[in-house]
CSV table of C-alpha atoms in Angstrom, one decimal:
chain,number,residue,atom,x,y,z
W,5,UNK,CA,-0.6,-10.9,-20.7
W,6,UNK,CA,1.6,-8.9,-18.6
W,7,UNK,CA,5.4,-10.5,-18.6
W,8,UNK,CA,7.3,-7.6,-16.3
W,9,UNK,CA,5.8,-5.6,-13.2
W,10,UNK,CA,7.8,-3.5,-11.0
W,11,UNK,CA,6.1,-2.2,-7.5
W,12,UNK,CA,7.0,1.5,-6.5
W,13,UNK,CA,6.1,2.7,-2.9
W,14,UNK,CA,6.2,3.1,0.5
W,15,UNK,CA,5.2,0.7,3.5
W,16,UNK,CA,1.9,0.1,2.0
W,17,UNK,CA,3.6,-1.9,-1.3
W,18,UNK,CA,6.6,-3.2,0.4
W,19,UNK,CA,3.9,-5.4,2.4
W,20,UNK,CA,4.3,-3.7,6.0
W,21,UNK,CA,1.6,-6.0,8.5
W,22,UNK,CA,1.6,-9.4,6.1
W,23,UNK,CA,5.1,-11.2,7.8
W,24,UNK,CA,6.7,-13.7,5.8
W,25,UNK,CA,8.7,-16.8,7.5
W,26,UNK,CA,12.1,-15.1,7.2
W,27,UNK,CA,11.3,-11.6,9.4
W,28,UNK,CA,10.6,-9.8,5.6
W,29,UNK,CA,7.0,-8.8,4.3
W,30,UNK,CA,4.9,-10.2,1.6
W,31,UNK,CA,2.1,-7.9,1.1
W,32,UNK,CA,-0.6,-7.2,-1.6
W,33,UNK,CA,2.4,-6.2,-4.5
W,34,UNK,CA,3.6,-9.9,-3.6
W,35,UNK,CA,0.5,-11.4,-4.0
W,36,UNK,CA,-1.1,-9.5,-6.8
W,37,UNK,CA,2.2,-10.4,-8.9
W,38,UNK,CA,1.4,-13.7,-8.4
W,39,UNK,CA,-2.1,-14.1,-9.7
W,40,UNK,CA,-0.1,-12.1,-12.7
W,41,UNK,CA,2.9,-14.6,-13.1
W,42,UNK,CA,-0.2,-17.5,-12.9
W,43,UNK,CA,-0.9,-16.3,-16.0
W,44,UNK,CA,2.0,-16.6,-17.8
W,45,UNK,CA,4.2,-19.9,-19.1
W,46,UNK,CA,6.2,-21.1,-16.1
W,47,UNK,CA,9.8,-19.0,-15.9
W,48,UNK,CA,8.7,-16.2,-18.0
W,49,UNK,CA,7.1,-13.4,-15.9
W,50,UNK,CA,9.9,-10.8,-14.1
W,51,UNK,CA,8.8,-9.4,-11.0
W,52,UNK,CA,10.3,-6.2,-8.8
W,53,UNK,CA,9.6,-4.5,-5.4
W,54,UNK,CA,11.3,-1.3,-5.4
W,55,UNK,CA,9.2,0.0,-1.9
W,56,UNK,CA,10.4,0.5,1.1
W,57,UNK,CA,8.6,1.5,4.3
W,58,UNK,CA,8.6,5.7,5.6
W,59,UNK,CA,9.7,6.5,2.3
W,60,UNK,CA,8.3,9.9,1.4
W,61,UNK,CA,7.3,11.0,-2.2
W,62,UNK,CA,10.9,12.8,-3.5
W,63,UNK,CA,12.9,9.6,-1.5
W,64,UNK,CA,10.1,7.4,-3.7
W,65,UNK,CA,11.5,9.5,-6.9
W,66,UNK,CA,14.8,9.6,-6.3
W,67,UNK,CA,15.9,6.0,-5.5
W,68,UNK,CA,12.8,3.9,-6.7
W,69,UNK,CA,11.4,5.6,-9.9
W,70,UNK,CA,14.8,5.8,-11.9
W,71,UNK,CA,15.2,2.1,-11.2
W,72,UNK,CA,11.6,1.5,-12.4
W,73,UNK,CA,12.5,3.2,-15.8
W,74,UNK,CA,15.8,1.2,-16.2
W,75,UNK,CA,13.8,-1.8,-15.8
W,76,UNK,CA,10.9,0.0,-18.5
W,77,UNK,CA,8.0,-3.0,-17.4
W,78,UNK,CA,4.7,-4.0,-18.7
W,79,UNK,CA,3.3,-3.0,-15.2
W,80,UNK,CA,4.3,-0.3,-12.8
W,81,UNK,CA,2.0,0.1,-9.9
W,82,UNK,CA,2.6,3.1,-8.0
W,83,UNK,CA,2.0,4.4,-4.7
W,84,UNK,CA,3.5,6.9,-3.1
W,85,UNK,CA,2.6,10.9,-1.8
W,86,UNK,CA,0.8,9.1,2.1
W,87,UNK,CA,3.7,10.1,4.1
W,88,UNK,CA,3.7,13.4,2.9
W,89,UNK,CA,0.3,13.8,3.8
W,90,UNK,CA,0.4,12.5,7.5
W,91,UNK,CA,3.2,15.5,8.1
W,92,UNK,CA,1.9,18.5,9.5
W,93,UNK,CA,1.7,21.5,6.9
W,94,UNK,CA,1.7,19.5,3.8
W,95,UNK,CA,-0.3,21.1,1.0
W,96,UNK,CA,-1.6,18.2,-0.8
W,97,UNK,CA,-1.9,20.0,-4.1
W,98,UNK,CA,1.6,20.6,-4.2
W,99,UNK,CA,2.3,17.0,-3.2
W,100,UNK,CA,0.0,15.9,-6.2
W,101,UNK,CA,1.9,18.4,-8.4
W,102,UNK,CA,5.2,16.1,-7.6
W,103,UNK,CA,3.1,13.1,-7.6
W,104,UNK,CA,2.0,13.7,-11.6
W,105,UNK,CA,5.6,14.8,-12.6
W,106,UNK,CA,7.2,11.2,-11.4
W,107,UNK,CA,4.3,9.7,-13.5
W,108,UNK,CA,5.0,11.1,-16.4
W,109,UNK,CA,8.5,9.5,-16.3
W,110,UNK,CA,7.1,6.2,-15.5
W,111,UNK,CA,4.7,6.1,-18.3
W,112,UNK,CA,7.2,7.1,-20.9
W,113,UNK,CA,8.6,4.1,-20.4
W,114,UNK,CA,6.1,1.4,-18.9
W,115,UNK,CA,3.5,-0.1,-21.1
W,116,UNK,CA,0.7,0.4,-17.8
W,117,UNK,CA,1.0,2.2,-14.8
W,118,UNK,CA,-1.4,1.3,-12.1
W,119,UNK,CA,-2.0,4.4,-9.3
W,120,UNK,CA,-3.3,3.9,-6.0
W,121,UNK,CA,-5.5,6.6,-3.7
W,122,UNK,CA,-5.5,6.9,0.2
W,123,UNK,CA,-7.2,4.8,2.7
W,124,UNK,CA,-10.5,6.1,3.8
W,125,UNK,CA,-9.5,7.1,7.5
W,126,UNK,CA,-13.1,7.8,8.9
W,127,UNK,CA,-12.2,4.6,11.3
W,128,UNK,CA,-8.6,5.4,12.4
W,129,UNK,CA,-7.8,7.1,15.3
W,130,UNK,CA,-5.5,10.3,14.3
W,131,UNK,CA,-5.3,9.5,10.6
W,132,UNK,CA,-9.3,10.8,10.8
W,133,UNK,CA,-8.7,14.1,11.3
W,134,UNK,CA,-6.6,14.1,7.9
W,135,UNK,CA,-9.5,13.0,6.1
W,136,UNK,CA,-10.0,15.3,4.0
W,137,UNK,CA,-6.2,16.3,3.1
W,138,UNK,CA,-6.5,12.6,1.9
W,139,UNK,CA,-9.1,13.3,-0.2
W,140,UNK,CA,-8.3,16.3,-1.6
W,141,UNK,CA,-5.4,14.3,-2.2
W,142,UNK,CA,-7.2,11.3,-4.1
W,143,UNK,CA,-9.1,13.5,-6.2
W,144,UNK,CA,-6.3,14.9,-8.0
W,145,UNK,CA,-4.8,11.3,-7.9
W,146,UNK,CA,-7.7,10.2,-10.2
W,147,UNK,CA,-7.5,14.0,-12.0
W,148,UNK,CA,-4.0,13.0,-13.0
W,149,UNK,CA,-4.8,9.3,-13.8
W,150,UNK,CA,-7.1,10.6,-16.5
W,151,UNK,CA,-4.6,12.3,-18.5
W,152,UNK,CA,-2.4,9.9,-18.6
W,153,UNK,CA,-4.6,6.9,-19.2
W,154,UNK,CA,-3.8,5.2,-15.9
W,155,UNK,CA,-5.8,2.2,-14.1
W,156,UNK,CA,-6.8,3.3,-10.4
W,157,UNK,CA,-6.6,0.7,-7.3
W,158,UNK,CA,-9.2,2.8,-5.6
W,159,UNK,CA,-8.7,1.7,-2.0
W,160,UNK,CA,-11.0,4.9,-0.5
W,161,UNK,CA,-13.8,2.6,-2.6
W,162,UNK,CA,-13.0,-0.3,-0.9
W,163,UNK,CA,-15.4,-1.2,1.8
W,164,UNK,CA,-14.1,-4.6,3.0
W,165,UNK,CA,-11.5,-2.7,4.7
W,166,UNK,CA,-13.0,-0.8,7.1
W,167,UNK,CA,-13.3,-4.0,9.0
W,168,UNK,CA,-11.0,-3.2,11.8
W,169,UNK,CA,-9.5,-7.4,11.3
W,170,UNK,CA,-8.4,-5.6,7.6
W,171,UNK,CA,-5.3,-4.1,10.0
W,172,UNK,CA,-2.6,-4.8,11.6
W,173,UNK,CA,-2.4,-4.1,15.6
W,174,UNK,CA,-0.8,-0.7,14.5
W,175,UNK,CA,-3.6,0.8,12.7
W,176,UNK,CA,-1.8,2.0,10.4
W,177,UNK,CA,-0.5,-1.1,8.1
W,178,UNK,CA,-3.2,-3.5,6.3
W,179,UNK,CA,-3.1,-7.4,7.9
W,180,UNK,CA,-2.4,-10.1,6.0
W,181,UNK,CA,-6.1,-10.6,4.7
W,182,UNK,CA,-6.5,-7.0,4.0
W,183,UNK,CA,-3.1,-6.8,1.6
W,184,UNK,CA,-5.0,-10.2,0.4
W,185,UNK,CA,-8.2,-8.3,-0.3
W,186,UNK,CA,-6.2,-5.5,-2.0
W,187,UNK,CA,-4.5,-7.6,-4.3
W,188,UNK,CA,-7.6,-9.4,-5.6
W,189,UNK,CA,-8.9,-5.7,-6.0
W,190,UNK,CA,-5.7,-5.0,-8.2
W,191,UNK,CA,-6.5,-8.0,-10.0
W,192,UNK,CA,-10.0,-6.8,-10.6
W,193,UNK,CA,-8.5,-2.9,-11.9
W,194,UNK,CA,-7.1,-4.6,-14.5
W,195,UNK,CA,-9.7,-6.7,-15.9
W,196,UNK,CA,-8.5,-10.1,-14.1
W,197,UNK,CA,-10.4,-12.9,-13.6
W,198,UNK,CA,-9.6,-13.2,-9.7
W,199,UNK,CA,-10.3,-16.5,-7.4
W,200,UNK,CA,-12.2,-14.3,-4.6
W,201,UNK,CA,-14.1,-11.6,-4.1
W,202,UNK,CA,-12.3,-8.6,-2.4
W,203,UNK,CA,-15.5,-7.6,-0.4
W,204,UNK,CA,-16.3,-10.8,0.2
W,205,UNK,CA,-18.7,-10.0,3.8
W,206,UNK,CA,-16.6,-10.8,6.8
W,207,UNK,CA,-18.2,-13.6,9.7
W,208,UNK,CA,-20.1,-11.5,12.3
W,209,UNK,CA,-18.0,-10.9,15.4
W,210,UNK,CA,-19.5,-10.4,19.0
W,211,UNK,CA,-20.2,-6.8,20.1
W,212,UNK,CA,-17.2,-4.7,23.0
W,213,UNK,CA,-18.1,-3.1,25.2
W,214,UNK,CA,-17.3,0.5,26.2
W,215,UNK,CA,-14.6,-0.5,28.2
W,216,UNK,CA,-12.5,-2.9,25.6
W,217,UNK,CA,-12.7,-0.1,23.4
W,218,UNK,CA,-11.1,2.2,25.5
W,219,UNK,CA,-8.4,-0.4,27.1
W,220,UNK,CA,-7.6,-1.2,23.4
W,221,UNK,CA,-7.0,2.1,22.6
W,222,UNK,CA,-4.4,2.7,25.5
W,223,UNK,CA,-2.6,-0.1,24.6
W,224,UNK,CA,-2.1,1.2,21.1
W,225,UNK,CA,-1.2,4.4,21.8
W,226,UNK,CA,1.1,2.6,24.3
W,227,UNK,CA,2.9,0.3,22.0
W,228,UNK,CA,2.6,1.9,18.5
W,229,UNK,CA,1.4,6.0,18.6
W,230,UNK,CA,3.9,7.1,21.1
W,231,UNK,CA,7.2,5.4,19.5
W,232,UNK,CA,5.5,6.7,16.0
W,233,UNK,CA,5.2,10.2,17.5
W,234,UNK,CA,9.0,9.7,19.2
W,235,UNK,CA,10.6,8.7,15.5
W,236,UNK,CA,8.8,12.1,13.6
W,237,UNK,CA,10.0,14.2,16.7
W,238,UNK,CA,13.8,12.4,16.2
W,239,UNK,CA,13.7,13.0,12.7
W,240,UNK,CA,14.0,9.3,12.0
W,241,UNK,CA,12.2,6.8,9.9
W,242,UNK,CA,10.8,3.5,9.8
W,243,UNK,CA,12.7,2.2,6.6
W,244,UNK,CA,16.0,4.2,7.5
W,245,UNK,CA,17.6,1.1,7.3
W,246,UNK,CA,15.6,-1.0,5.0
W,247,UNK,CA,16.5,-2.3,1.8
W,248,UNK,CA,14.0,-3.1,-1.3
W,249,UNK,CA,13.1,-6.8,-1.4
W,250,UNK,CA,14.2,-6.3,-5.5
W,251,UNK,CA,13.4,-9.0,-8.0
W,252,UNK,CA,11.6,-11.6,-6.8
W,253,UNK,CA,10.7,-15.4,-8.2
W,254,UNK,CA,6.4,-16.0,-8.0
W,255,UNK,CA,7.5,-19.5,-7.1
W,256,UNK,CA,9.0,-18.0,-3.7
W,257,UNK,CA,6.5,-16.0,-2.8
W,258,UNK,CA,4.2,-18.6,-3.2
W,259,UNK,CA,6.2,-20.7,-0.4
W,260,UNK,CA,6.4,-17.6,1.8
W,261,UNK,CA,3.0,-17.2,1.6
W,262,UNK,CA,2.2,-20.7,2.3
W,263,UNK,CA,4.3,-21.4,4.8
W,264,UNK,CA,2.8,-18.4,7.3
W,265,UNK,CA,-0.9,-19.6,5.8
């Protein structure tokens, strides 16, 4: 019966790719907190989203983690250490190295913290050839979960989205049903009983061609991979001027949510 959760991250857990009605994101934190709250008296579950988009791992620690401990929850989940990894020349053992010393500050105080690994990128044009930095990565994500007794979201595990309708148009962010499907899978980590199954089969669609392939591609490298490439060559970030979505009421996410349904 967890009363307090407060989500630590990056794009992934501020909800990047699942819109709300008011230009702000929802996401799987969002909904995952809700199937939490629904289990709870009305009025007496406290809920925070600390993430922020194109954060990387020592921004994640420095603004969102000592926040987090302030607020010492039932729940942390946290996920941070991807946009290290995307950068050229990062050594993901030293990122995981940072990685386990912000846990250990989060557990001191939080009664369970919940760790997420990387996306499996087989599917993902660019993000593949980082496969195995991500893995490397993941495998001392669970290394480090051990010791400290931490639950694992295990997204690499997660087959349902491979699906390429589990994404937004950028490729990069989850859609609205694949932060849906990783919620349920949160749910599931900690022994929830949840009202769908996360890899739930998805309909059949009809086969592309060759050709819609290929003009799909363009058109993303058009409108997302060259402005991406633009920002890292700039020095800029997605979330430079982006502000945490903070506490939260389950009974307004529940509106958000059913108002873009």
């Amino acid at each position: 019966m967890i009363g307090s959760y407060v989500a630590v991250g990056d794009s992934f857990t501020e909800g990047v790719g699942d819109p709300g009605p008011d230009g702000s994101f929802v996401g799987w934190a969002d909904r995952f907190a809700v199937l939490l709250a629904d289990r709870r008296p009305e009025g007496d579950f406290r809920y925070t989203n600390l993430a922020v988009r194109g954060k990387l791992l020592d921004q994640i620690v420095a603004d969102q983690v000592p926040r987090a401990v302030d607020l010492a929850p039932d729940l942390v989940s946290f996920c941070a250490g991807g946009n290290d990894l995307i950068r050229p020349g990062t050594d993901p053992d030293e990122v995981a190295e940072r990685f386990e010393r912000a846990l250990a500050q989060l557990t001191a105080v939080s009664g369970t913290v919940m760790v997420t690994t990387g996306f499996d990128t087989r599917g993902v044009p660019v993000l593949k050839h980082l496969r195995g930095k991500i893995a490397t990565y993941n495998g001392h994500v669970r290394a480090i979960a051990d010791r400290y007794g931490c639950p694992v979201l295990d997204l690499w595990s997660l087959r349902s989205v491979q699906d390429r309708r589990a994404w937004d148009a950028d490729r990069l962010h989850l859609s609205p049903e694949g932060h849906t499907r990783v919620a349920l899978r949160a749910g599931q980590v900690l022994g929830l009983d949840v009202p769908a199954d996360p890899e739930q089969a998805w309909p059949a669609l009809p086969p592309r061609g060759a050709l819609d392939v290929r003009r799909d591609n363009v058109a993303w490298a058009r409108e997302f991979l060259v402005p991406w490439i633009g920002r890292r060559l700039r020095g800029e970030s997605s979330g430079d001027h982006v502000t945490a979505k903070g506490a939260l009421s389950p009974d307004d996410i529940r509106m958000r949510i059913a108002s873009v349904a």
